Coordinates of N, CA and C in Angstrom, one line a residue:
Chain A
X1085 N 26.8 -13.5 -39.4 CA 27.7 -14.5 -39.8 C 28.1 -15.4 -38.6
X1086 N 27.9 -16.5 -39.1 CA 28.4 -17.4 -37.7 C 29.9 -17.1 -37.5
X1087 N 30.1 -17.7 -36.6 CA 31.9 -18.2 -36.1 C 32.6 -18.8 -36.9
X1088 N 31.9 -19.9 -36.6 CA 32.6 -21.1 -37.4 C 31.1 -22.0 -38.4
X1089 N 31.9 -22.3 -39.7 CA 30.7 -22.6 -40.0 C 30.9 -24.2 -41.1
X1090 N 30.0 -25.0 -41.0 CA 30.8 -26.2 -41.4 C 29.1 -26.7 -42.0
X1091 N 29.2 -27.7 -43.4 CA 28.2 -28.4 -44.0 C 27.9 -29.1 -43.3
X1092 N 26.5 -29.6 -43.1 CA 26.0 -30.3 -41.9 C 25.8 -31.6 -42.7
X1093 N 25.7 -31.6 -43.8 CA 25.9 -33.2 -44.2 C 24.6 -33.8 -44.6
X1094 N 24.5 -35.3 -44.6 CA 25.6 -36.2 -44.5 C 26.4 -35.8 -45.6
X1095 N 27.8 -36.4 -45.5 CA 28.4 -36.9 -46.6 C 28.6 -38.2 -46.5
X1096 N 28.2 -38.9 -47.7 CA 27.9 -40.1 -47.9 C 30.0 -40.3 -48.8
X1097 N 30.3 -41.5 -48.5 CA 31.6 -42.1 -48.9 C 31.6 -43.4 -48.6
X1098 N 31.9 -44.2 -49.8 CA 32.5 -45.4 -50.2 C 33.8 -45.9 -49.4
X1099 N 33.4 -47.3 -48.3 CA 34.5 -47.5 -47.7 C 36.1 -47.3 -48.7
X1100 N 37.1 -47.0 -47.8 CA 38.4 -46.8 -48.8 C 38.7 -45.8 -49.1
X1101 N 37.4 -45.1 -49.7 CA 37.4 -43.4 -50.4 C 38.3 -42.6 -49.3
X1102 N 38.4 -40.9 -50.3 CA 39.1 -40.4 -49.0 C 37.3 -39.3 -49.2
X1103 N 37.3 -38.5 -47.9 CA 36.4 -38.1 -47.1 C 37.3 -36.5 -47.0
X1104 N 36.1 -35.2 -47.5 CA 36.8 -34.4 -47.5 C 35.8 -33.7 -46.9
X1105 N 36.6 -33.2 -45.9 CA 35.5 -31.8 -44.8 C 36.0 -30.8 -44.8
X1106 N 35.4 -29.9 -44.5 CA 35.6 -28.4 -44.9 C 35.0 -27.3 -43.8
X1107 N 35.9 -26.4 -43.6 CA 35.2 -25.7 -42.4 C 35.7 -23.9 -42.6
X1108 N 34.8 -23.4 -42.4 CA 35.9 -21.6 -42.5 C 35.3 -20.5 -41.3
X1109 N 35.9 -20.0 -41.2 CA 35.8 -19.0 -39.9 C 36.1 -17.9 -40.5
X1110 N 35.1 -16.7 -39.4 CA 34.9 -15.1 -39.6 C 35.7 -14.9 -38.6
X1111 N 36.9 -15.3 -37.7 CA 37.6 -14.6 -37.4 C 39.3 -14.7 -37.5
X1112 N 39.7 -13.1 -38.1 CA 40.7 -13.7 -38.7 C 42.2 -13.4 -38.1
X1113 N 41.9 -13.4 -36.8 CA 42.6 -13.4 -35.7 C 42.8 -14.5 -35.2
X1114 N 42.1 -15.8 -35.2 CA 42.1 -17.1 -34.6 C 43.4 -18.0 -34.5
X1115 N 43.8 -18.4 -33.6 CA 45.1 -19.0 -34.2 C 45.2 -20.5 -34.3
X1116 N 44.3 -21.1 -33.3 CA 45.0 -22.4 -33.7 C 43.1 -23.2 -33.8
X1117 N 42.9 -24.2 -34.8 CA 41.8 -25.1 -35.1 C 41.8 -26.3 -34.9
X1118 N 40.6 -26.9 -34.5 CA 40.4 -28.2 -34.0 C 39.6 -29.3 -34.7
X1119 N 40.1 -30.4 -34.9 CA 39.0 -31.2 -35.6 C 38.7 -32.2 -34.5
X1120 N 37.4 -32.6 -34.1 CA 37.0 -33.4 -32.9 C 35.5 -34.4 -33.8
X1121 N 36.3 -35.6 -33.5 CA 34.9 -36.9 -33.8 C 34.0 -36.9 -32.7
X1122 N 32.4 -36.9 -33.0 CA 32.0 -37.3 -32.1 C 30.8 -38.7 -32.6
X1123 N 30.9 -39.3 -31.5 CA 29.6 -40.3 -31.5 C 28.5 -40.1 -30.9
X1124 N 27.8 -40.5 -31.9 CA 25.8 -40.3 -30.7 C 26.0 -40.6 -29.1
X1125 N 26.1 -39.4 -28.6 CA 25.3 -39.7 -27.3 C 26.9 -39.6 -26.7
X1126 N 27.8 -39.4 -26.9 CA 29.8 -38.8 -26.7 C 30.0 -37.6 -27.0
X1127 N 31.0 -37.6 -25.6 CA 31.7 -36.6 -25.9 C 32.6 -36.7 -27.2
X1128 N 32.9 -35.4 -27.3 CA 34.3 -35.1 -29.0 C 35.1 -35.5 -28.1
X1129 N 35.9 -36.0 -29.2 CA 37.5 -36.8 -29.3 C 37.9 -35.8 -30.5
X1130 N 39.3 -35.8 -29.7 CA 40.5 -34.7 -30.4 C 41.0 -35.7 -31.3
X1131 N 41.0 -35.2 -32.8 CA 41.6 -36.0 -34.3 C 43.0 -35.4 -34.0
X1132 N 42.9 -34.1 -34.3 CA 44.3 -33.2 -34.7 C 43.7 -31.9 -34.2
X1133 N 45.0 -31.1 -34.2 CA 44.8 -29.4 -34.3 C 46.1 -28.9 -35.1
X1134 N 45.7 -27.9 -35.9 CA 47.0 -27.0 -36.7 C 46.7 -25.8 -36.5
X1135 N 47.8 -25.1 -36.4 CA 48.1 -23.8 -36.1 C 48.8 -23.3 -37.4
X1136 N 49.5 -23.5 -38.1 CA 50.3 -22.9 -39.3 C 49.5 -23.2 -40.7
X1137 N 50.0 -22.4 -41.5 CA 49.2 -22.7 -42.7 C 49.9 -23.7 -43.3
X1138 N 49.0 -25.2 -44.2 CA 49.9 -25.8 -45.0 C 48.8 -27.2 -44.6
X1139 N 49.8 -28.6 -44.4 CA 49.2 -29.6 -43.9 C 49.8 -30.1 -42.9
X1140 N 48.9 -30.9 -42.2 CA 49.5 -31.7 -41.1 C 49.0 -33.1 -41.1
X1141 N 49.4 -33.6 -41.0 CA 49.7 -35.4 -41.4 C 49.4 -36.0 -40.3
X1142 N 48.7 -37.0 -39.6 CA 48.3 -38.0 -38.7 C 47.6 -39.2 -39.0
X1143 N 48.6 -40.6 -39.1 CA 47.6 -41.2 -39.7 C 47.4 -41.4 -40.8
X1144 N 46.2 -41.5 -41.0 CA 45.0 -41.3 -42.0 C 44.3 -39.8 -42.3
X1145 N 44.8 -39.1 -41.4 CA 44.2 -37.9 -41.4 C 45.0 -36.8 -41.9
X1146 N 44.6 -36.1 -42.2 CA 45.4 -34.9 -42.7 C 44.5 -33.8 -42.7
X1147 N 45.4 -32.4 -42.0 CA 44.8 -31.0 -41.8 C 44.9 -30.1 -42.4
X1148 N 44.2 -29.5 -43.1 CA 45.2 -28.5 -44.4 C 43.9 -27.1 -43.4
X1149 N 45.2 -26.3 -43.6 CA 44.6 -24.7 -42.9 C 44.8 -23.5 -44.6
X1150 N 44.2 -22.6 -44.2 CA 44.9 -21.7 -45.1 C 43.9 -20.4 -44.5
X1151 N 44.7 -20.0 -43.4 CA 44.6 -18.5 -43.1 C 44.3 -17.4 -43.9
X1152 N 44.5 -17.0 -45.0 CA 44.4 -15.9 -45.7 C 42.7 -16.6 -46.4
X1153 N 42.6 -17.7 -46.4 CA 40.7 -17.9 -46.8 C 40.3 -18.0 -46.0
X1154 N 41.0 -18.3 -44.8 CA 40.2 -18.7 -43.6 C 39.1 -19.8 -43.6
X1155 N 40.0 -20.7 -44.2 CA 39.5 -22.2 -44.1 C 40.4 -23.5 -43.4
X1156 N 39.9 -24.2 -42.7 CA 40.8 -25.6 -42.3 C 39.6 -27.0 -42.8
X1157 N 40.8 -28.1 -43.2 CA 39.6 -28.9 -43.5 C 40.3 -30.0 -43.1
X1158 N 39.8 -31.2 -43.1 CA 40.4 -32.6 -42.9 C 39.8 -33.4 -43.7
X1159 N 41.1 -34.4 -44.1 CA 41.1 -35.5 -45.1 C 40.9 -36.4 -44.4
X1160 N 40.4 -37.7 -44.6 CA 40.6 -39.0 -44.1 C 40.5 -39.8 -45.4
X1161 N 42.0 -40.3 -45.6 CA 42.1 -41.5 -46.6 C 41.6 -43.2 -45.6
X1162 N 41.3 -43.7 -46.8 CA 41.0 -45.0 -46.5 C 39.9 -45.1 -45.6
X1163 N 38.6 -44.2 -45.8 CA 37.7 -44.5 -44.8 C 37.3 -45.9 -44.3
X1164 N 36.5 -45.9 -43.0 CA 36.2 -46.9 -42.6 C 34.8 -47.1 -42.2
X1165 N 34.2 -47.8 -42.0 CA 32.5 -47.9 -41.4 C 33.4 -47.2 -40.0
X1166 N 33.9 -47.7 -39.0 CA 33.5 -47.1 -37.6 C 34.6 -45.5 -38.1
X1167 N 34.2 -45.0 -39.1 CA 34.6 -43.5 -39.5 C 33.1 -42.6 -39.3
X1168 N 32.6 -43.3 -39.4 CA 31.0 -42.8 -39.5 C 30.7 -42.0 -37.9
X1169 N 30.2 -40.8 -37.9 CA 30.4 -39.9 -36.9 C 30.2 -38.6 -37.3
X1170 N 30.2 -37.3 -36.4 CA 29.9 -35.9 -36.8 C 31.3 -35.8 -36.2
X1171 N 31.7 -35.1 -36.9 CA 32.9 -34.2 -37.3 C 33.3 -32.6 -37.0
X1172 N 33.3 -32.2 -35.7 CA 33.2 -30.9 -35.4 C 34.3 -30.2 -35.7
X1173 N 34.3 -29.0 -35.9 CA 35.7 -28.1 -36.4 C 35.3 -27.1 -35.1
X1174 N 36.4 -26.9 -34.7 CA 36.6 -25.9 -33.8 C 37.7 -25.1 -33.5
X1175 N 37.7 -23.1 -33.6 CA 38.3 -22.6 -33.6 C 38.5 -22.2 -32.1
X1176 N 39.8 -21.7 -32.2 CA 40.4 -20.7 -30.7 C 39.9 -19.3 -30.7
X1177 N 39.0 -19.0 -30.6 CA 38.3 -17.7 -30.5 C 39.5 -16.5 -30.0
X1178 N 40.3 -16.1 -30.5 CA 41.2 -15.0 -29.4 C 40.5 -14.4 -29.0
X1179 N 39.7 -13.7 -28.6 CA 38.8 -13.3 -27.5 C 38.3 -14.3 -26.6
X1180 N 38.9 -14.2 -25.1 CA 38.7 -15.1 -24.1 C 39.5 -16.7 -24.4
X1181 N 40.2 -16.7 -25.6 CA 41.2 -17.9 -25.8 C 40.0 -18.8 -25.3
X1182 N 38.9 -18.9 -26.1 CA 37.5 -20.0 -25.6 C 37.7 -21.0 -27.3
X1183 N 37.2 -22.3 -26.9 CA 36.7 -22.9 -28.5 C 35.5 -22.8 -28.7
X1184 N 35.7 -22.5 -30.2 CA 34.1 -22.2 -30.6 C 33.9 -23.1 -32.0
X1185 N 32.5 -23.5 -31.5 CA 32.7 -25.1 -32.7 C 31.6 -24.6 -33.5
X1186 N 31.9 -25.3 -34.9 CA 31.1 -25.7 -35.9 C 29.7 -26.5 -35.9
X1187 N 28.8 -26.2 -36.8 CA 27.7 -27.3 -36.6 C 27.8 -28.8 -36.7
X1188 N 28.9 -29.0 -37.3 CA 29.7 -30.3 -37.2 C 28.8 -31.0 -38.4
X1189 N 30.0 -31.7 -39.0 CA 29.2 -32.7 -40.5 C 29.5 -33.8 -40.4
X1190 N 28.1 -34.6 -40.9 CA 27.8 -36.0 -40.2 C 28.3 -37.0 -41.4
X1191 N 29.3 -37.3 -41.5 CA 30.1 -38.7 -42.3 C 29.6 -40.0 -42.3
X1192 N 29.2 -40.4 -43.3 CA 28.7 -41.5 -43.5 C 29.6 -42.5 -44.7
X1193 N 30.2 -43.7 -43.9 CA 30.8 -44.5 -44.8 C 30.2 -46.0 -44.8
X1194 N 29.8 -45.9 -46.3 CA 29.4 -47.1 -46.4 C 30.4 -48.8 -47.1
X1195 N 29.8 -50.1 -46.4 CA 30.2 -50.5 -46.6 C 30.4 -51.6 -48.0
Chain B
X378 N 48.1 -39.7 -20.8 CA 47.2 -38.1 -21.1 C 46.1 -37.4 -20.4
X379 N 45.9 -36.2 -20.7 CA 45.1 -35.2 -19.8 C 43.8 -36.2 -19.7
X380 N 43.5 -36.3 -18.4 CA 41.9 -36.6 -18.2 C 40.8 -35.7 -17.1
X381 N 39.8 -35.6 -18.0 CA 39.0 -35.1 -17.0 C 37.5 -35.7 -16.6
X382 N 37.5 -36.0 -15.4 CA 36.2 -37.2 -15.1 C 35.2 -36.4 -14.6
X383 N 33.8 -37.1 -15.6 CA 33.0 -35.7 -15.5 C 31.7 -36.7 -15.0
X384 N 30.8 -36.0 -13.7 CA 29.9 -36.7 -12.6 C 28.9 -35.7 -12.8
X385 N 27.5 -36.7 -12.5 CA 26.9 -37.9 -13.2 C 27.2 -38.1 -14.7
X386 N 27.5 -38.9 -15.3 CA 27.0 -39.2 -16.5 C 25.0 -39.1 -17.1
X387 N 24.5 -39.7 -16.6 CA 23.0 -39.3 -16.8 C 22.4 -38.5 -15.3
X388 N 21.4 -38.1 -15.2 CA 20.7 -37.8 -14.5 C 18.8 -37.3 -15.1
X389 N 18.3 -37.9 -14.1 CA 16.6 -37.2 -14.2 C 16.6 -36.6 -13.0
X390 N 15.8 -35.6 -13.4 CA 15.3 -35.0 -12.2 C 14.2 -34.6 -12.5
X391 N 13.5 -33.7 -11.1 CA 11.8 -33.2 -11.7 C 12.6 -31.9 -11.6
X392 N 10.6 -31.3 -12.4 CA 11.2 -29.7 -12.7 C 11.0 -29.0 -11.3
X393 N 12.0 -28.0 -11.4 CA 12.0 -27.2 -10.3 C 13.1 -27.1 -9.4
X394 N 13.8 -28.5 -9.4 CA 15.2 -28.7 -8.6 C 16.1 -28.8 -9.1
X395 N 17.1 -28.6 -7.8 CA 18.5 -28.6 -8.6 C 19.2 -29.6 -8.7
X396 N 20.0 -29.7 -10.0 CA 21.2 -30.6 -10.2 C 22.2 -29.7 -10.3
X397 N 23.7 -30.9 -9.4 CA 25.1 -30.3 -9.7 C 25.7 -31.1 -10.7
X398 N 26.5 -30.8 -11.8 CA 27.0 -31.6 -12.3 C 29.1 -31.5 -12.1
X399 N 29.6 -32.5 -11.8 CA 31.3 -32.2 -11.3 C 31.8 -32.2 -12.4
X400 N 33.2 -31.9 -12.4 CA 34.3 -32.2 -13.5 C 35.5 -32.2 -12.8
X401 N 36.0 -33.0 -12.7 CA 37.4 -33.4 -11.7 C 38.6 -32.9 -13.4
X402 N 39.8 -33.1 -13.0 CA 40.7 -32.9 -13.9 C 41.7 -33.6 -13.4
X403 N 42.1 -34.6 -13.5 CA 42.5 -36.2 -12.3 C 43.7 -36.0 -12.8
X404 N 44.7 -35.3 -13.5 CA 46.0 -35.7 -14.2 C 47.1 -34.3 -14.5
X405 N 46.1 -33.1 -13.9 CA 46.7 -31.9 -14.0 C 45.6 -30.3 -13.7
X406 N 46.3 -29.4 -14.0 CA 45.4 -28.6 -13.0 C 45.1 -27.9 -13.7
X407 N 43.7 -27.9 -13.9 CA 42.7 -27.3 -15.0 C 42.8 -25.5 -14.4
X408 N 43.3 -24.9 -14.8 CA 42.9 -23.3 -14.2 C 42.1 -22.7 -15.3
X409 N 41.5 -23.3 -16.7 CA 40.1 -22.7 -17.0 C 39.3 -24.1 -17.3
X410 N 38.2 -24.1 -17.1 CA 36.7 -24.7 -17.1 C 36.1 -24.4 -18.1
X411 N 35.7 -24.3 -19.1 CA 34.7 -24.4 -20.2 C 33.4 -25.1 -19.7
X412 N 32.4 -24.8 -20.3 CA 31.1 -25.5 -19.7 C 30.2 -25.2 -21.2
X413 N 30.1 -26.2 -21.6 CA 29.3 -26.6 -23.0 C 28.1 -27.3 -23.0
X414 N 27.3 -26.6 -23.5 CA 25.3 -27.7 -24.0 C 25.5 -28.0 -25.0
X415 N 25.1 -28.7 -25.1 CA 24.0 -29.0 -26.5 C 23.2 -30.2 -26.8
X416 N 22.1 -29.9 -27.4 CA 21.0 -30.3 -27.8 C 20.9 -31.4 -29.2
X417 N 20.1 -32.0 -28.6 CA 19.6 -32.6 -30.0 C 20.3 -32.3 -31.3
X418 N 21.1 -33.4 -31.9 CA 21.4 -32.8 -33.3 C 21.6 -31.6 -33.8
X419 N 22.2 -30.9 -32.8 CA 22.9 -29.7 -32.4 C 24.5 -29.4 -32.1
X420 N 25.2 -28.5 -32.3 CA 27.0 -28.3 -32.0 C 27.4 -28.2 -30.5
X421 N 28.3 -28.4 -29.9 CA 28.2 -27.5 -28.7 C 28.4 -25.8 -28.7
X422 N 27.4 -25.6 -27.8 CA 27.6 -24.4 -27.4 C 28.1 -24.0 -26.3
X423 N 28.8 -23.0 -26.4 CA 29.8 -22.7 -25.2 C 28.7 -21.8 -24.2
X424 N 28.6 -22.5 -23.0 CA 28.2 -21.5 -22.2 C 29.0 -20.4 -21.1
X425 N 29.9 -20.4 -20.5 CA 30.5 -20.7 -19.7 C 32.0 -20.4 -19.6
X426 N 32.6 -19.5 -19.3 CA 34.0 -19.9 -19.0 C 34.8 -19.5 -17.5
X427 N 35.2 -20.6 -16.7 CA 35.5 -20.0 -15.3 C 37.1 -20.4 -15.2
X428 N 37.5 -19.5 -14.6 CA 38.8 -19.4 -14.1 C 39.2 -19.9 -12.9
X429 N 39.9 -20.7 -12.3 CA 40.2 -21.2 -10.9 C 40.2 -19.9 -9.5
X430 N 39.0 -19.9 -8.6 CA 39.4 -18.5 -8.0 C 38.4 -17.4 -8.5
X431 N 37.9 -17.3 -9.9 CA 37.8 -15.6 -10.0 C 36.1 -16.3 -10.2
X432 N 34.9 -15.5 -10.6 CA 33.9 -15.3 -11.2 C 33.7 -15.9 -12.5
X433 N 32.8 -16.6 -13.0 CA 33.1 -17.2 -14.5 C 32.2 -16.1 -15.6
X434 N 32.8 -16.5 -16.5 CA 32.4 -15.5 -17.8 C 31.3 -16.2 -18.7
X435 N 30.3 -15.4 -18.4 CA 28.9 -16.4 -19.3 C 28.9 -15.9 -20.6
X436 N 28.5 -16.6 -21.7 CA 28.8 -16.4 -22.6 C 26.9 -15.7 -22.9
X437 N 26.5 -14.6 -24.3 CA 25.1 -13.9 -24.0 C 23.8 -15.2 -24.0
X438 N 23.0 -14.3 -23.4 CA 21.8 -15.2 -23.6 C 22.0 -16.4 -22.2
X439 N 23.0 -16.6 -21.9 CA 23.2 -17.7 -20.5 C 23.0 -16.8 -19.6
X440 N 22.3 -17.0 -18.4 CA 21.4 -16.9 -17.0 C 22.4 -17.4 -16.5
X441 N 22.9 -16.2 -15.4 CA 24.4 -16.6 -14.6 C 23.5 -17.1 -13.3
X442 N 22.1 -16.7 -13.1 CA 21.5 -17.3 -12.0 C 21.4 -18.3 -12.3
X443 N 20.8 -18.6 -13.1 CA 20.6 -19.8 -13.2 C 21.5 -21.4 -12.8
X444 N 22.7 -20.7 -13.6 CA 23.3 -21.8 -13.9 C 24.4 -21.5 -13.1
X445 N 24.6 -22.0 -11.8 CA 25.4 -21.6 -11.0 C 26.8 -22.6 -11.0
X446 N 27.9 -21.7 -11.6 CA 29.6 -22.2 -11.4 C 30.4 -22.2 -10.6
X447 N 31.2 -23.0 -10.1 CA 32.1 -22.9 -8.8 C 33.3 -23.6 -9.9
X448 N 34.6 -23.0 -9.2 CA 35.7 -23.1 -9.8 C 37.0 -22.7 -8.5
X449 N 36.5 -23.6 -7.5 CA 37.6 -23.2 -6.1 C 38.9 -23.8 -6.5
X450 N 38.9 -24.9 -6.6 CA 39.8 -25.8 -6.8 C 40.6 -25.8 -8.5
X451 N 42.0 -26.6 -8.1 CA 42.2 -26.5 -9.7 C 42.1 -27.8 -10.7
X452 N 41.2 -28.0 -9.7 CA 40.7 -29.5 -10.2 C 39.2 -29.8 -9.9
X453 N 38.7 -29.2 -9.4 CA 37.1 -29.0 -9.5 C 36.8 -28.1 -9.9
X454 N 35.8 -28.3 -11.1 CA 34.8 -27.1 -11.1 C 33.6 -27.5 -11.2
X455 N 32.3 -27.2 -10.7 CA 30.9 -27.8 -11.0 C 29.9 -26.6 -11.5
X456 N 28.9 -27.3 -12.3 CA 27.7 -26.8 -12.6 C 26.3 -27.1 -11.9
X457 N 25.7 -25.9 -11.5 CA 24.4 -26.7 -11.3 C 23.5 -25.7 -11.6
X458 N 22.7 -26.8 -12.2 CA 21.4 -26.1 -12.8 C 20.1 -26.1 -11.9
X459 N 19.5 -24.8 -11.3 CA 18.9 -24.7 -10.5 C 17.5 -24.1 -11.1
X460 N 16.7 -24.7 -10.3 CA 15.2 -24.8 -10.9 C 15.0 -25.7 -12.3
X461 N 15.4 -26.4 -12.2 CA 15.1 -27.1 -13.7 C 14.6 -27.2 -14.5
X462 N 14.1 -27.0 -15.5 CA 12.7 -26.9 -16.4 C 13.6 -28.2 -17.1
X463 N 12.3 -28.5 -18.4 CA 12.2 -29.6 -19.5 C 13.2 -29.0 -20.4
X464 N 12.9 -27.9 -20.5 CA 13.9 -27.2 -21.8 C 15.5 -27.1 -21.0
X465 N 16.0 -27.4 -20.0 CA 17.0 -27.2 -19.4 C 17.7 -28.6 -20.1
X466 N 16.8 -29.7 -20.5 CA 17.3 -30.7 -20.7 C 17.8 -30.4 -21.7
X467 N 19.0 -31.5 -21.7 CA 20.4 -31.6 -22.6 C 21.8 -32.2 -22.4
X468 N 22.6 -31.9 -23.1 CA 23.9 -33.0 -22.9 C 25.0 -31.8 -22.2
X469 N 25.4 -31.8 -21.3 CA 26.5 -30.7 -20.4 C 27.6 -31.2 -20.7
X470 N 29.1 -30.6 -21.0 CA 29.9 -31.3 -21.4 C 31.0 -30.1 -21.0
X471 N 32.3 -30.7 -19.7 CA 32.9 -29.3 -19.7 C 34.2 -29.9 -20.6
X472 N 35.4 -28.9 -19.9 CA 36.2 -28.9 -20.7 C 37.2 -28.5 -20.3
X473 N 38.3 -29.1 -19.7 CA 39.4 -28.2 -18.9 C 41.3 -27.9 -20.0
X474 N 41.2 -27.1 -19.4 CA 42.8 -26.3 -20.0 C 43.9 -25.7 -19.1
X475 N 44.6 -26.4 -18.8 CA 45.7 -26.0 -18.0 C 46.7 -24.4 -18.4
X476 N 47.3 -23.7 -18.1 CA 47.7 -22.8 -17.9 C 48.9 -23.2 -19.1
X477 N 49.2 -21.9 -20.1 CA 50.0 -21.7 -21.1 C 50.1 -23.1 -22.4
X478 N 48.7 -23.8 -22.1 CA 48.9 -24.7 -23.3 C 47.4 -24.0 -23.9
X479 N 47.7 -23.8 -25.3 CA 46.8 -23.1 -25.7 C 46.4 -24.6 -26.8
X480 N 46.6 -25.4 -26.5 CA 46.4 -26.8 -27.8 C 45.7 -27.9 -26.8
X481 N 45.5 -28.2 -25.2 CA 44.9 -29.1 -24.8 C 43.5 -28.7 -23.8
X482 N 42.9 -29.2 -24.9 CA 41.6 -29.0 -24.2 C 40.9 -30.1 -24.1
X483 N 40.9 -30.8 -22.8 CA 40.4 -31.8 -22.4 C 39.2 -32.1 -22.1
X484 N 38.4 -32.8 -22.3 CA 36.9 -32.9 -22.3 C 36.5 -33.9 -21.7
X485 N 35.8 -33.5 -20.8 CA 34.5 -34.6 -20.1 C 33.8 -35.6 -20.6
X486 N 33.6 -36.7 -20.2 CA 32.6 -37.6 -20.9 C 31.1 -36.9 -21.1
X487 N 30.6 -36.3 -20.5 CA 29.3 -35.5 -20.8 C 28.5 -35.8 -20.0
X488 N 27.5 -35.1 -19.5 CA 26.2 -35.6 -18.3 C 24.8 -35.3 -19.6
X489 N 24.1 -36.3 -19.1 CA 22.9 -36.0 -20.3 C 21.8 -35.8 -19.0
X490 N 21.4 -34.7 -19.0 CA 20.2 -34.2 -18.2 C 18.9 -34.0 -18.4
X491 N 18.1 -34.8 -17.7 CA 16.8 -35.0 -18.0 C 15.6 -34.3 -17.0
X492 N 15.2 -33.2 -17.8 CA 14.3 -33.1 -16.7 C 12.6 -33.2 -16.9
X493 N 11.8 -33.5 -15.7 CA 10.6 -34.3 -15.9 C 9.9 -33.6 -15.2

């Protein structure tokens, strides 16, 4: 079983739509999760991270965790074309406090 | 905010030699290093984790010969990849974290390495 494990996509979404990604991890010690955009050929850029169970609000974006499934996922209302990008999720490994990322899902919004 | 400036951005080289690749942490004092590949339409993978000072921690399957880490400084750490093959090619990407923040992990622009 992977680490971390996330739909590789695409997901296809209608500019405006909201855009739902999904991620869950086998370890259930992990404490805090990462959502990171990347672009072809870029480094990830930090969206958010949440540590508690529930939601976290940024934006457009929103982090919903829930520890006891051991899932985190992120919303993005109001997509946009320059939304279009792979979307990595990445956990805090408590062993060696290292991040360990997702195969990341490639978002596609169309215009 | 945290930055970390990461040298070369591209490189080629032939097979058999070495490249270093840097990672400065220009805005605060990175005391762990992360060192990340990845490939082609691929996730990063973590190779790497070094501590300012101590020996770094390779993650399995990574060649500590190979892939030689220095972490003297708390703001340098480098990678170099020594003997290079084709399959060594890929995107290097580190990643610094300062001491008792367990939420900022700062990332490199990435070096894309080419070997020929």
């Amino acid at each position: 079983q992977k680490e971390v494990e996330q739909n590789s996509g695409p997901l296809s979404v209608p500019e405006g739509a909201i855009a739902s990604l999904n991620c869950t991890y086998s370890d259930r010690g992990s404490q805090s999760f990462f959502w990171y955009r990347q672009y072809s050929g870029k480094s990830p850029e930090l969206i958010m991270f949440i540590y508690s169970n529930g939601d976290k609000e940024d934006g457009r974006f929103t982090a919903q965790l829930n520890k006891a499934s051991q899932y985190v996922s992120l919303l993005i209302r109001d997509s946009q074309p320059s939304d279009s990008a792979t979307y990595l999720c990445a956990v805090n490994i408590r062993y060696g406090n290292k991040l360990v990322f997702g195969a990341g899902t490639i978002l596609r919004v169309k215009s | 905010g945290a930055v970390v400036s990461q040298h070369p951005s591209w490189v080629i080289c032939k097979s058999g030699t070495s490249v270093k690749i840097e990672c400065r942490s220009l805005d605060f004092q990175a005391t762990t290093m992360f060192w990340y590949r990845q490939f082609p339409k691929q996730s990063l993978m973590l190779m790497a984790t070094s501590n300012e000072g101590s020996k770094a921690t390779y993650e399995q399957g990574v060649e500590k010969d190979k892939f030689l880490i220095n972490h003297a400084s708390l703001t340098l750490s480098t990678l170099t990849v020594t003997s290079a093959h084709p399959e060594d090619s890929s995107f290097y990407i580190c990643s610094g974290r300062k001491t008792g923040d367990n939420y900022g992990y700062t990332f490199g622009s990435g070096t894309r390495l080419t070997v020929v």
